[in-house]
Amino acid sequence: MKNSFALVTGTTSGLGYAAAGLLAAKGYKQVIVTGRRLGAVQQTAAQLAPETKKKVFTPLELELDSPSSVESALAELVKRGQPIDFLLLNAGMVPGKKRVITEAGFEASQAPLIGHHQLTVGLLRANLLSPHARIVIAGAEPARGGVPMFKYTDLPAFAAKNHRGDRAAAVEALLRNGPNVKYVPNNAYADAKLIVAWWAAALARRLPSGMAVYAVSPGAATDTKVVRNAGPALRYLMIPIVNLIPGMNQTPETAARRYLQASEFGTDVSGKFFASAKGKFTGPMQVQLQPHLHDRASQEATWQAVVKVSGADLSSAPSLSAAS
């Protein structure tokens, strides 16, 4: 990348922290590290500098659950005026046994997408993504299906049964864990990451020529805080079993390298979802070809729902291409 400016969300621990360090090692001139609280992200920047021997880290407070925090972060980025080459939307949450609804009314594992959407749209509208920018948003293996203990919602059937076939209304119900949605933590997480994959596909059709977006599962990396709220079955049964099987778990650094690998992909695979091979949770990643991931009606319904609940749309930005 010519300028090599990156922004990473969720950098105070885990994959985001590892990714920020890897970007510095790769030669990025500036890595904006973000987190919920300014003090914590300042500490992150202070720790990364001696670890990487690079003074390229700039802290920025960004609470994705708070629209006002996202707007404040965007205002600060506009003030700085430096276009971003690589936008890594890493922050996420594995839901816990008890349902948590954010102040904005979203189920906790769904909420990061709303903040990421608001951030991405804001950067695009302010022309703060470089002409050949790459956007990577964290996906997860359950979105592809066939992962034990996880099951995503059949959106067409759910929409037909509860929303007169209106898939956008059905996606909004899942985002809010609203009426007719039974809260099952692992299933909520699978739904959240499937919606992320659909959102990336819809965004790809709206990006200017030269830019690209990918949903990327980093694969299994249980040594992170992302599973701190996970239910007992996942924390005390599945994860310990996975850790005993060679090749079924990896370090945060190894997982984060998938993000950097995707940052160099071309526009020909923009909008695709990358994850492990069938039956795997680590190793080489590949484009996922399962039909439900490529359902354009569900992709567009996701975009409509996210635009509605976030209030952030690209339609009035004349420099951006219209959806095809």
PDB file of C-alpha atoms in Angstrom:
ATOM      1  CA  MET A   1       0.000   0.000   0.000  1.00  0.00           C
ATOM      2  CA  LYS A   2       1.247   3.436  -0.932  1.00  0.00           C
ATOM      3  CA  ASN A   3       0.381   5.223   2.316  1.00  0.00           C
ATOM      4  CA  SER A   4      -0.291   2.258   4.600  1.00  0.00           C
ATOM      5  CA  PHE A   5      -2.701   3.791   7.073  1.00  0.00           C
ATOM      6  CA  ALA A   6      -4.876   1.333   8.985  1.00  0.00           C
ATOM      7  CA  LEU A   7      -7.682   1.474  11.541  1.00  0.00           C
ATOM      8  CA  VAL A   8      -8.505  -1.537  13.699  1.00  0.00           C
ATOM      9  CA  THR A   9     -11.513  -1.864  16.006  1.00  0.00           C
ATOM     10  CA  GLY A  10     -11.390  -3.834  19.241  1.00  0.00           C
ATOM     11  CA  THR A  11      -7.648  -3.642  19.825  1.00  0.00           C
ATOM     12  CA  THR A  12      -7.370  -3.744  23.617  1.00  0.00           C
ATOM     13  CA  SER A  13      -6.993  -7.532  23.605  1.00  0.00           C
ATOM     14  CA  GLY A  14      -7.131 -10.672  21.522  1.00  0.00           C
ATOM     15  CA  LEU A  15      -7.228 -10.663  17.737  1.00  0.00           C
ATOM     16  CA  GLY A  16      -7.411  -6.883  17.392  1.00  0.00           C
ATOM     17  CA  TYR A  17      -4.325  -6.422  19.543  1.00  0.00           C
ATOM     18  CA  ALA A  18      -2.472  -9.092  17.576  1.00  0.00           C
ATOM     19  CA  ALA A  19      -3.573  -7.635  14.236  1.00  0.00           C
ATOM     20  CA  ALA A  20      -2.397  -4.140  15.182  1.00  0.00           C
ATOM     21  CA  GLY A  21       1.037  -5.497  16.038  1.00  0.00           C
ATOM     22  CA  LEU A  22       1.219  -7.467  12.796  1.00  0.00           C
ATOM     23  CA  LEU A  23       0.286  -4.382  10.765  1.00  0.00           C
ATOM     24  CA  ALA A  24       3.128  -2.450  12.360  1.00  0.00           C
ATOM     25  CA  ALA A  25       5.544  -5.273  11.592  1.00  0.00           C
ATOM     26  CA  LYS A  26       4.281  -5.273   8.020  1.00  0.00           C
ATOM     27  CA  GLY A  27       5.363  -1.658   7.663  1.00  0.00           C
ATOM     28  CA  TYR A  28       2.194   0.359   8.075  1.00  0.00           C
ATOM     29  CA  LYS A  29       3.051   3.989   8.761  1.00  0.00           C
ATOM     30  CA  GLN A  30       0.135   4.506  11.134  1.00  0.00           C
ATOM     31  CA  VAL A  31      -2.183   2.084  12.901  1.00  0.00           C
ATOM     32  CA  ILE A  32      -5.172   3.678  14.616  1.00  0.00           C
ATOM     33  CA  VAL A  33      -6.076   1.459  17.554  1.00  0.00           C
ATOM     34  CA  THR A  34      -9.544   1.765  19.036  1.00  0.00           C
ATOM     35  CA  GLY A  35     -11.408   0.637  22.112  1.00  0.00           C
ATOM     36  CA  ARG A  36     -14.384   1.414  24.331  1.00  0.00           C
ATOM     37  CA  ARG A  37     -12.437   3.619  26.734  1.00  0.00           C
ATOM     38  CA  LEU A  38      -9.691   6.059  25.831  1.00  0.00           C
ATOM     39  CA  GLY A  39      -7.530   5.113  28.830  1.00  0.00           C
ATOM     40  CA  ALA A  40      -7.538   1.441  27.863  1.00  0.00           C
ATOM     41  CA  VAL A  41      -6.694   2.102  24.233  1.00  0.00           C
ATOM     42  CA  GLN A  42      -3.944   4.527  25.217  1.00  0.00           C
ATOM     43  CA  GLN A  43      -2.478   1.712  27.295  1.00  0.00           C
ATOM     44  CA  THR A  44      -2.773  -0.587  24.283  1.00  0.00           C
ATOM     45  CA  ALA A  45      -0.791   1.850  22.138  1.00  0.00           C
ATOM     46  CA  ALA A  46       1.808   2.211  24.889  1.00  0.00           C
ATOM     47  CA  GLN A  47       2.234  -1.573  25.130  1.00  0.00           C
ATOM     48  CA  LEU A  48       2.391  -2.210  21.399  1.00  0.00           C
ATOM     49  CA  ALA A  49       5.134   0.342  20.741  1.00  0.00           C
ATOM     50  CA  PRO A  50       7.941  -1.426  22.673  1.00  0.00           C
ATOM     51  CA  GLU A  51       6.669  -4.882  21.679  1.00  0.00           C
ATOM     52  CA  THR A  52       6.887  -4.071  17.979  1.00  0.00           C
ATOM     53  CA  LYS A  53       9.666  -1.475  18.212  1.00  0.00           C
ATOM     54  CA  LYS A  54       7.399   0.772  16.127  1.00  0.00           C
ATOM     55  CA  LYS A  55       6.014   4.177  17.054  1.00  0.00           C
ATOM     56  CA  VAL A  56       3.061   4.044  14.706  1.00  0.00           C
ATOM     57  CA  PHE A  57       0.100   3.514  17.042  1.00  0.00           C
ATOM     58  CA  THR A  58      -2.537   6.225  17.502  1.00  0.00           C
ATOM     59  CA  PRO A  59      -5.282   5.657  20.096  1.00  0.00           C
ATOM     60  CA  LEU A  60      -8.893   6.560  19.347  1.00  0.00           C
ATOM     61  CA  GLU A  61     -11.890   6.050  21.615  1.00  0.00           C
ATOM     62  CA  LEU A  62     -14.641   4.149  19.806  1.00  0.00           C
ATOM     63  CA  GLU A  63     -17.602   2.528  21.540  1.00  0.00           C
ATOM     64  CA  LEU A  64     -19.440   0.692  18.779  1.00  0.00           C
ATOM     65  CA  ASP A  65     -22.567   0.262  20.909  1.00  0.00           C
ATOM     66  CA  SER A  66     -22.905   4.056  21.149  1.00  0.00           C
ATOM     67  CA  PRO A  67     -23.903   5.993  17.997  1.00  0.00           C
ATOM     68  CA  SER A  68     -22.648   9.215  19.594  1.00  0.00           C
ATOM     69  CA  SER A  69     -19.226   7.643  20.241  1.00  0.00           C
ATOM     70  CA  VAL A  70     -18.999   6.524  16.621  1.00  0.00           C
ATOM     71  CA  GLU A  71     -19.910  10.041  15.479  1.00  0.00           C
ATOM     72  CA  SER A  72     -17.261  11.536  17.769  1.00  0.00           C
ATOM     73  CA  ALA A  73     -14.641   9.137  16.388  1.00  0.00           C
ATOM     74  CA  LEU A  74     -15.652  10.027  12.839  1.00  0.00           C
ATOM     75  CA  ALA A  75     -15.385  13.738  13.629  1.00  0.00           C
ATOM     76  CA  GLU A  76     -11.870  13.200  14.962  1.00  0.00           C
ATOM     77  CA  LEU A  77     -10.897  11.244  11.849  1.00  0.00           C
ATOM     78  CA  VAL A  78     -12.308  13.983   9.621  1.00  0.00           C
ATOM     79  CA  LYS A  79     -10.274  16.505  11.572  1.00  0.00           C
ATOM     80  CA  ARG A  80      -7.108  14.498  10.966  1.00  0.00           C
ATOM     81  CA  GLY A  81      -7.999  14.134   7.277  1.00  0.00           C
ATOM     82  CA  GLN A  82      -5.867  11.071   6.537  1.00  0.00           C
ATOM     83  CA  PRO A  83      -7.511   8.503   4.225  1.00  0.00           C
ATOM     84  CA  ILE A  84      -7.426   4.924   5.500  1.00  0.00           C
ATOM     85  CA  ASP A  85      -6.010   2.143   3.335  1.00  0.00           C
ATOM     86  CA  PHE A  86      -7.045  -0.812   5.490  1.00  0.00           C
ATOM     87  CA  LEU A  87     -10.154  -0.805   7.683  1.00  0.00           C
ATOM     88  CA  LEU A  88     -10.262  -3.837   9.967  1.00  0.00           C
ATOM     89  CA  LEU A  89     -13.656  -4.221  11.643  1.00  0.00           C
ATOM     90  CA  ASN A  90     -12.555  -6.767  14.202  1.00  0.00           C
ATOM     91  CA  ALA A  91     -14.546  -6.029  17.369  1.00  0.00           C
ATOM     92  CA  GLY A  92     -17.131  -8.636  18.313  1.00  0.00           C
ATOM     93  CA  MET A  93     -18.725 -10.545  21.166  1.00  0.00           C
ATOM     94  CA  VAL A  94     -19.735 -14.138  21.827  1.00  0.00           C
ATOM     95  CA  PRO A  95     -23.061 -13.849  23.695  1.00  0.00           C
ATOM     96  CA  GLY A  96     -23.509 -15.230  27.179  1.00  0.00           C
ATOM     97  CA  LYS A  97     -26.105 -17.422  28.848  1.00  0.00           C
ATOM     98  CA  LYS A  98     -28.319 -14.430  29.641  1.00  0.00           C
ATOM     99  CA  ARG A  99     -29.597 -12.241  26.834  1.00  0.00           C
ATOM    100  CA  VAL A 100     -28.103  -8.739  26.819  1.00  0.00           C
ATOM    101  CA  ILE A 101     -29.745  -5.902  24.915  1.00  0.00           C
ATOM    102  CA  THR A 102     -27.739  -2.717  24.358  1.00  0.00           C
ATOM    103  CA  GLU A 103     -29.095   0.746  25.090  1.00  0.00           C
ATOM    104  CA  ALA A 104     -29.742   1.140  21.368  1.00  0.00           C
ATOM    105  CA  GLY A 105     -31.911  -1.998  21.449  1.00  0.00           C
ATOM    106  CA  PHE A 106     -29.703  -4.656  19.850  1.00  0.00           C
ATOM    107  CA  GLU A 107     -28.703  -8.108  21.024  1.00  0.00           C
ATOM    108  CA  ALA A 108     -25.108  -7.868  22.267  1.00  0.00           C
ATOM    109  CA  SER A 109     -23.491 -10.068  19.592  1.00  0.00           C
ATOM    110  CA  GLN A 110     -25.406  -8.240  16.833  1.00  0.00           C
ATOM    111  CA  ALA A 111     -24.573  -4.729  18.066  1.00  0.00           C
ATOM    112  CA  PRO A 112     -20.984  -4.464  16.722  1.00  0.00           C
ATOM    113  CA  LEU A 113     -22.235  -4.697  13.138  1.00  0.00           C
ATOM    114  CA  ILE A 114     -24.444  -1.636  13.625  1.00  0.00           C
ATOM    115  CA  GLY A 115     -21.481   0.405  14.887  1.00  0.00           C
ATOM    116  CA  HIS A 116     -19.225  -0.942  12.150  1.00  0.00           C
ATOM    117  CA  HIS A 117     -21.808  -0.021   9.532  1.00  0.00           C
ATOM    118  CA  GLN A 118     -22.118   3.501  10.925  1.00  0.00           C
ATOM    119  CA  LEU A 119     -18.322   3.852  10.949  1.00  0.00           C
ATOM    120  CA  THR A 120     -17.857   2.504   7.417  1.00  0.00           C
ATOM    121  CA  VAL A 121     -20.618   4.631   5.911  1.00  0.00           C
ATOM    122  CA  GLY A 122     -19.266   7.693   7.702  1.00  0.00           C
ATOM    123  CA  LEU A 123     -15.764   7.106   6.354  1.00  0.00           C
ATOM    124  CA  LEU A 124     -17.077   6.599   2.833  1.00  0.00           C
ATOM    125  CA  ARG A 125     -19.227   9.706   2.921  1.00  0.00           C
ATOM    126  CA  ALA A 126     -16.284  11.755   4.203  1.00  0.00           C
ATOM    127  CA  ASN A 127     -13.971  10.349   1.506  1.00  0.00           C
ATOM    128  CA  LEU A 128     -11.731   8.972   4.237  1.00  0.00           C
ATOM    129  CA  LEU A 129     -11.112   5.620   2.571  1.00  0.00           C
ATOM    130  CA  SER A 130      -8.345   5.623  -0.029  1.00  0.00           C
ATOM    131  CA  PRO A 131      -9.310   4.777  -3.650  1.00  0.00           C
ATOM    132  CA  HIS A 132      -8.061   1.206  -3.307  1.00  0.00           C
ATOM    133  CA  ALA A 133      -8.996   0.661   0.334  1.00  0.00           C
ATOM    134  CA  ARG A 134      -9.614  -2.806   1.677  1.00  0.00           C
ATOM    135  CA  ILE A 135     -12.255  -3.447   4.342  1.00  0.00           C
ATOM    136  CA  VAL A 136     -12.232  -6.649   6.373  1.00  0.00           C
ATOM    137  CA  ILE A 137     -14.977  -7.484   8.858  1.00  0.00           C
ATOM    138  CA  ALA A 138     -14.669 -10.363  11.307  1.00  0.00           C
ATOM    139  CA  GLY A 139     -16.852 -13.312  10.487  1.00  0.00           C
ATOM    140  CA  ALA A 140     -16.918 -16.713  12.182  1.00  0.00           C
ATOM    141  CA  GLU A 141     -17.060 -20.373  11.253  1.00  0.00           C
ATOM    142  CA  PRO A 142     -20.705 -20.952  12.372  1.00  0.00           C
ATOM    143  CA  ALA A 143     -21.944 -18.722   9.526  1.00  0.00           C
ATOM    144  CA  ARG A 144     -21.004 -21.431   7.014  1.00  0.00           C
ATOM    145  CA  GLY A 145     -23.068 -24.064   8.810  1.00  0.00           C
ATOM    146  CA  GLY A 146     -22.106 -27.537   9.943  1.00  0.00           C
ATOM    147  CA  VAL A 147     -20.435 -26.372  13.170  1.00  0.00           C
ATOM    148  CA  PRO A 148     -21.405 -28.450  16.236  1.00  0.00           C
ATOM    149  CA  MET A 149     -23.521 -26.626  18.849  1.00  0.00           C
ATOM    150  CA  PHE A 150     -24.270 -23.700  16.497  1.00  0.00           C
ATOM    151  CA  LYS A 151     -27.292 -23.248  14.240  1.00  0.00           C
ATOM    152  CA  TYR A 152     -28.255 -20.197  12.209  1.00  0.00           C
ATOM    153  CA  THR A 153     -31.832 -19.164  11.472  1.00  0.00           C
ATOM    154  CA  ASP A 154     -33.410 -20.122   8.147  1.00  0.00           C
ATOM    155  CA  LEU A 155     -34.203 -16.531   7.207  1.00  0.00           C
ATOM    156  CA  PRO A 156     -36.649 -17.175   4.317  1.00  0.00           C
ATOM    157  CA  ALA A 157     -38.677 -19.589   6.471  1.00  0.00           C
ATOM    158  CA  PHE A 158     -38.551 -17.276   9.505  1.00  0.00           C
ATOM    159  CA  ALA A 159     -39.667 -14.316   7.382  1.00  0.00           C
ATOM    160  CA  ALA A 160     -42.485 -16.322   5.803  1.00  0.00           C
ATOM    161  CA  LYS A 161     -43.764 -17.554   9.162  1.00  0.00           C
ATOM    162  CA  ASN A 162     -43.496 -14.367  11.207  1.00  0.00           C
ATOM    163  CA  HIS A 163     -43.112 -11.368   8.862  1.00  0.00           C
ATOM    164  CA  ARG A 164     -45.280 -12.106   5.821  1.00  0.00           C
ATOM    165  CA  GLY A 165     -42.165 -12.841   3.805  1.00  0.00           C
ATOM    166  CA  ASP A 166     -40.498  -9.509   4.608  1.00  0.00           C
ATOM    167  CA  ARG A 167     -36.860 -10.525   5.046  1.00  0.00           C
ATOM    168  CA  ALA A 168     -35.713  -7.039   6.082  1.00  0.00           C
ATOM    169  CA  ALA A 169     -38.194  -7.113   8.963  1.00  0.00           C
ATOM    170  CA  ALA A 170     -36.967 -10.603   9.821  1.00  0.00           C
ATOM    171  CA  VAL A 171     -33.329  -9.449   9.922  1.00  0.00           C
ATOM    172  CA  GLU A 172     -34.313  -6.545  12.156  1.00  0.00           C
ATOM    173  CA  ALA A 173     -36.035  -8.993  14.502  1.00  0.00           C
ATOM    174  CA  LEU A 174     -32.819 -11.009  14.708  1.00  0.00           C
ATOM    175  CA  LEU A 175     -30.743  -7.882  15.300  1.00  0.00           C
ATOM    176  CA  ARG A 176     -32.998  -6.932  18.179  1.00  0.00           C
ATOM    177  CA  ASN A 177     -33.707 -10.493  19.350  1.00  0.00           C
ATOM    178  CA  GLY A 178     -37.296  -9.365  19.137  1.00  0.00           C
ATOM    179  CA  PRO A 179     -40.666 -11.124  18.988  1.00  0.00           C
ATOM    180  CA  ASN A 180     -40.676 -14.742  17.830  1.00  0.00           C
ATOM    181  CA  VAL A 181     -36.891 -15.011  18.285  1.00  0.00           C
ATOM    182  CA  LYS A 182     -35.937 -17.506  20.976  1.00  0.00           C
ATOM    183  CA  TYR A 183     -32.656 -16.551  22.608  1.00  0.00           C
ATOM    184  CA  VAL A 184     -30.115 -19.360  22.338  1.00  0.00           C
ATOM    185  CA  PRO A 185     -26.572 -17.923  22.803  1.00  0.00           C
ATOM    186  CA  ASN A 186     -24.746 -20.018  20.217  1.00  0.00           C
ATOM    187  CA  ASN A 187     -27.516 -19.615  17.663  1.00  0.00           C
ATOM    188  CA  ALA A 188     -27.578 -15.857  18.231  1.00  0.00           C
ATOM    189  CA  TYR A 189     -23.855 -15.791  17.491  1.00  0.00           C
ATOM    190  CA  ALA A 190     -24.290 -17.865  14.330  1.00  0.00           C
ATOM    191  CA  ASP A 191     -27.027 -15.478  13.186  1.00  0.00           C
ATOM    192  CA  ALA A 192     -24.853 -12.444  13.948  1.00  0.00           C
ATOM    193  CA  LYS A 193     -21.975 -13.735  11.844  1.00  0.00           C
ATOM    194  CA  LEU A 194     -24.223 -14.845   8.992  1.00  0.00           C
ATOM    195  CA  ILE A 195     -25.707 -11.349   8.919  1.00  0.00           C
ATOM    196  CA  VAL A 196     -22.144  -9.967   8.834  1.00  0.00           C
ATOM    197  CA  ALA A 197     -21.413 -12.077   5.747  1.00  0.00           C
ATOM    198  CA  TRP A 198     -24.596 -10.878   4.049  1.00  0.00           C
ATOM    199  CA  TRP A 199     -23.796  -7.260   4.951  1.00  0.00           C
ATOM    200  CA  ALA A 200     -20.325  -7.519   3.404  1.00  0.00           C
ATOM    201  CA  ALA A 201     -21.803  -8.896   0.179  1.00  0.00           C
ATOM    202  CA  ALA A 202     -24.325  -6.061  -0.002  1.00  0.00           C
ATOM    203  CA  LEU A 203     -21.668  -3.430   0.768  1.00  0.00           C
ATOM    204  CA  ALA A 204     -19.432  -4.798  -2.003  1.00  0.00           C
ATOM    205  CA  ARG A 205     -22.089  -3.889  -4.573  1.00  0.00           C
ATOM    206  CA  ARG A 206     -22.139  -0.330  -3.255  1.00  0.00           C
ATOM    207  CA  LEU A 207     -18.422   0.404  -3.041  1.00  0.00           C
ATOM    208  CA  PRO A 208     -16.664   2.598  -5.600  1.00  0.00           C
ATOM    209  CA  SER A 209     -14.584   0.777  -8.191  1.00  0.00           C
ATOM    210  CA  GLY A 210     -11.180  -0.104  -6.753  1.00  0.00           C
ATOM    211  CA  MET A 211     -12.331  -0.692  -3.166  1.00  0.00           C
ATOM    212  CA  ALA A 212     -13.192  -4.111  -1.777  1.00  0.00           C
ATOM    213  CA  VAL A 213     -14.681  -5.686   1.343  1.00  0.00           C
ATOM    214  CA  TYR A 214     -14.431  -9.215   2.699  1.00  0.00           C
ATOM    215  CA  ALA A 215     -15.957 -11.072   5.640  1.00  0.00           C
ATOM    216  CA  VAL A 216     -13.201 -13.184   7.171  1.00  0.00           C
ATOM    217  CA  SER A 217     -13.417 -15.809   9.854  1.00  0.00           C
ATOM    218  CA  PRO A 218     -10.128 -15.785  11.769  1.00  0.00           C
ATOM    219  CA  GLY A 219     -10.805 -19.378  12.746  1.00  0.00           C
ATOM    220  CA  ALA A 220     -10.604 -20.905  16.198  1.00  0.00           C
ATOM    221  CA  ALA A 221      -8.534 -18.905  18.688  1.00  0.00           C
ATOM    222  CA  THR A 222      -9.885 -19.553  22.151  1.00  0.00           C
ATOM    223  CA  ASP A 223      -7.154 -17.661  24.003  1.00  0.00           C
ATOM    224  CA  THR A 224      -8.985 -14.341  23.683  1.00  0.00           C
ATOM    225  CA  LYS A 225     -11.492 -12.376  25.740  1.00  0.00           C
ATOM    226  CA  VAL A 226     -14.150 -12.752  23.057  1.00  0.00           C
ATOM    227  CA  VAL A 227     -15.415 -15.918  24.769  1.00  0.00           C
ATOM    228  CA  ARG A 228     -15.545 -14.388  28.244  1.00  0.00           C
ATOM    229  CA  ASN A 229     -19.355 -14.307  28.184  1.00  0.00           C
ATOM    230  CA  ALA A 230     -19.849 -17.625  26.401  1.00  0.00           C
ATOM    231  CA  GLY A 231     -22.154 -20.194  27.968  1.00  0.00           C
ATOM    232  CA  PRO A 232     -20.842 -23.091  30.052  1.00  0.00           C
ATOM    233  CA  ALA A 233     -21.355 -25.690  27.290  1.00  0.00           C
ATOM    234  CA  LEU A 234     -19.073 -23.755  24.974  1.00  0.00           C
ATOM    235  CA  ARG A 235     -16.507 -22.703  27.582  1.00  0.00           C
ATOM    236  CA  TYR A 236     -16.260 -25.949  29.540  1.00  0.00           C
ATOM    237  CA  LEU A 237     -17.139 -28.592  26.961  1.00  0.00           C
ATOM    238  CA  MET A 238     -16.504 -27.607  23.333  1.00  0.00           C
ATOM    239  CA  ILE A 239     -13.456 -25.376  23.817  1.00  0.00           C
ATOM    240  CA  PRO A 240     -11.523 -27.853  26.040  1.00  0.00           C
ATOM    241  CA  ILE A 241     -12.256 -30.648  23.547  1.00  0.00           C
ATOM    242  CA  VAL A 242     -11.150 -28.505  20.611  1.00  0.00           C
ATOM    243  CA  ASN A 243      -7.946 -27.601  22.453  1.00  0.00           C
ATOM    244  CA  LEU A 244      -7.048 -31.295  22.714  1.00  0.00           C
ATOM    245  CA  ILE A 245      -7.336 -31.924  18.977  1.00  0.00           C
ATOM    246  CA  PRO A 246      -4.226 -30.992  16.948  1.00  0.00           C
ATOM    247  CA  GLY A 247      -4.912 -28.374  14.309  1.00  0.00           C
ATOM    248  CA  MET A 248      -8.257 -27.315  15.764  1.00  0.00           C
ATOM    249  CA  ASN A 249      -7.038 -24.242  17.646  1.00  0.00           C
ATOM    250  CA  GLN A 250      -4.442 -21.536  17.034  1.00  0.00           C
ATOM    251  CA  THR A 251      -2.831 -18.498  18.629  1.00  0.00           C
ATOM    252  CA  PRO A 252      -4.406 -15.053  18.254  1.00  0.00           C
ATOM    253  CA  GLU A 253      -1.426 -14.026  16.101  1.00  0.00           C
ATOM    254  CA  THR A 254      -1.976 -16.904  13.687  1.00  0.00           C
ATOM    255  CA  ALA A 255      -5.695 -16.165  13.519  1.00  0.00           C
ATOM    256  CA  ALA A 256      -5.097 -12.446  12.949  1.00  0.00           C
ATOM    257  CA  ARG A 257      -2.850 -13.208   9.986  1.00  0.00           C
ATOM    258  CA  ARG A 258      -5.985 -14.181   8.086  1.00  0.00           C
ATOM    259  CA  TYR A 259      -7.089 -10.545   8.280  1.00  0.00           C
ATOM    260  CA  LEU A 260      -3.792  -9.371   6.808  1.00  0.00           C
ATOM    261  CA  GLN A 261      -3.937 -12.020   4.113  1.00  0.00           C
ATOM    262  CA  ALA A 262      -7.354 -10.751   3.077  1.00  0.00           C
ATOM    263  CA  SER A 263      -6.099  -7.162   2.991  1.00  0.00           C
ATOM    264  CA  GLU A 264      -4.181  -8.110  -0.152  1.00  0.00           C
ATOM    265  CA  PHE A 265      -7.055  -9.798  -2.003  1.00  0.00           C
ATOM    266  CA  GLY A 266      -8.361  -8.320  -5.237  1.00  0.00           C
ATOM    267  CA  THR A 267     -11.691  -6.797  -6.143  1.00  0.00           C
ATOM    268  CA  ASP A 268     -12.711 -10.003  -7.928  1.00  0.00           C
ATOM    269  CA  VAL A 269     -13.589 -11.606  -4.588  1.00  0.00           C
ATOM    270  CA  SER A 270     -15.048  -8.503  -2.956  1.00  0.00           C
ATOM    271  CA  GLY A 271     -18.100  -9.361  -0.880  1.00  0.00           C
ATOM    272  CA  LYS A 272     -17.099 -12.990  -0.331  1.00  0.00           C
ATOM    273  CA  PHE A 273     -16.970 -14.813   2.982  1.00  0.00           C
ATOM    274  CA  PHE A 274     -13.701 -16.579   3.793  1.00  0.00           C
ATOM    275  CA  ALA A 275     -13.467 -19.307   6.428  1.00  0.00           C
ATOM    276  CA  SER A 276     -11.839 -22.672   7.093  1.00  0.00           C
ATOM    277  CA  ALA A 277     -12.374 -25.745   4.965  1.00  0.00           C
ATOM    278  CA  LYS A 278     -15.284 -28.030   5.809  1.00  0.00           C
ATOM    279  CA  GLY A 279     -14.751 -29.741   9.136  1.00  0.00           C
ATOM    280  CA  LYS A 280     -11.810 -27.494  10.019  1.00  0.00           C
ATOM    281  CA  PHE A 281     -11.422 -24.502  12.315  1.00  0.00           C
ATOM    282  CA  THR A 282      -7.854 -23.510  11.418  1.00  0.00           C
ATOM    283  CA  GLY A 283      -5.505 -23.803   8.468  1.00  0.00           C
ATOM    284  CA  PRO A 284      -5.894 -22.261   5.002  1.00  0.00           C
ATOM    285  CA  MET A 285      -9.056 -20.260   4.457  1.00  0.00           C
ATOM    286  CA  GLN A 286     -11.202 -20.388   1.363  1.00  0.00           C
ATOM    287  CA  VAL A 287     -14.234 -18.729  -0.183  1.00  0.00           C
ATOM    288  CA  GLN A 288     -17.370 -20.303   1.223  1.00  0.00           C
ATOM    289  CA  LEU A 289     -19.762 -21.486  -1.486  1.00  0.00           C
ATOM    290  CA  GLN A 290     -22.761 -22.583   0.593  1.00  0.00           C
ATOM    291  CA  PRO A 291     -25.970 -21.401  -1.113  1.00  0.00           C
ATOM    292  CA  HIS A 292     -27.380 -19.595   1.920  1.00  0.00           C
ATOM    293  CA  LEU A 293     -24.356 -17.267   1.959  1.00  0.00           C
ATOM    294  CA  HIS A 294     -24.996 -16.242  -1.650  1.00  0.00           C
ATOM    295  CA  ASP A 295     -28.723 -15.547  -1.281  1.00  0.00           C
ATOM    296  CA  ARG A 296     -28.930 -12.051  -2.737  1.00  0.00           C
ATOM    297  CA  ALA A 297     -32.410 -11.422  -1.346  1.00  0.00           C
ATOM    298  CA  SER A 298     -31.092 -12.060   2.183  1.00  0.00           C
ATOM    299  CA  GLN A 299     -28.030  -9.891   1.515  1.00  0.00           C
ATOM    300  CA  GLU A 300     -30.140  -6.947   0.389  1.00  0.00           C
ATOM    301  CA  ALA A 301     -32.627  -7.461   3.203  1.00  0.00           C
ATOM    302  CA  THR A 302     -29.719  -7.287   5.641  1.00  0.00           C
ATOM    303  CA  TRP A 303     -28.527  -4.023   4.134  1.00  0.00           C
ATOM    304  CA  GLN A 304     -32.027  -2.527   4.306  1.00  0.00           C
ATOM    305  CA  ALA A 305     -32.459  -3.582   7.925  1.00  0.00           C
ATOM    306  CA  VAL A 306     -29.074  -2.266   9.040  1.00  0.00           C
ATOM    307  CA  VAL A 307     -29.639   1.040   7.243  1.00  0.00           C
ATOM    308  CA  LYS A 308     -33.035   1.373   8.902  1.00  0.00           C
ATOM    309  CA  VAL A 309     -31.895   0.699  12.453  1.00  0.00           C
ATOM    310  CA  SER A 310     -28.632   2.684  12.174  1.00  0.00           C
ATOM    311  CA  GLY A 311     -29.940   5.621  10.165  1.00  0.00           C
ATOM    312  CA  ALA A 312     -26.744   5.518   8.070  1.00  0.00           C
ATOM    313  CA  ASP A 313     -27.045   5.091   4.316  1.00  0.00           C
ATOM    314  CA  LEU A 314     -24.928   5.715   1.249  1.00  0.00           C
ATOM    315  CA  SER A 315     -27.778   6.659  -1.076  1.00  0.00           C
ATOM    316  CA  SER A 316     -27.312  10.412  -0.706  1.00  0.00           C
ATOM    317  CA  ALA A 317     -23.561  10.299  -1.251  1.00  0.00           C
ATOM    318  CA  PRO A 318     -23.121  11.293  -4.923  1.00  0.00           C
ATOM    319  CA  SER A 319     -19.527  10.046  -5.214  1.00  0.00           C
ATOM    320  CA  LEU A 320     -20.555   6.462  -4.505  1.00  0.00           C
ATOM    321  CA  SER A 321     -21.949   3.988  -6.974  1.00  0.00           C
ATOM    322  CA  ALA A 322     -25.550   2.933  -6.600  1.00  0.00           C
ATOM    323  CA  ALA A 323     -26.432  -0.639  -5.702  1.00  0.00           C
ATOM    324  CA  SER A 324     -26.624  -2.922  -8.678  1.00  0.00           C
TER     325      SER A 324
END
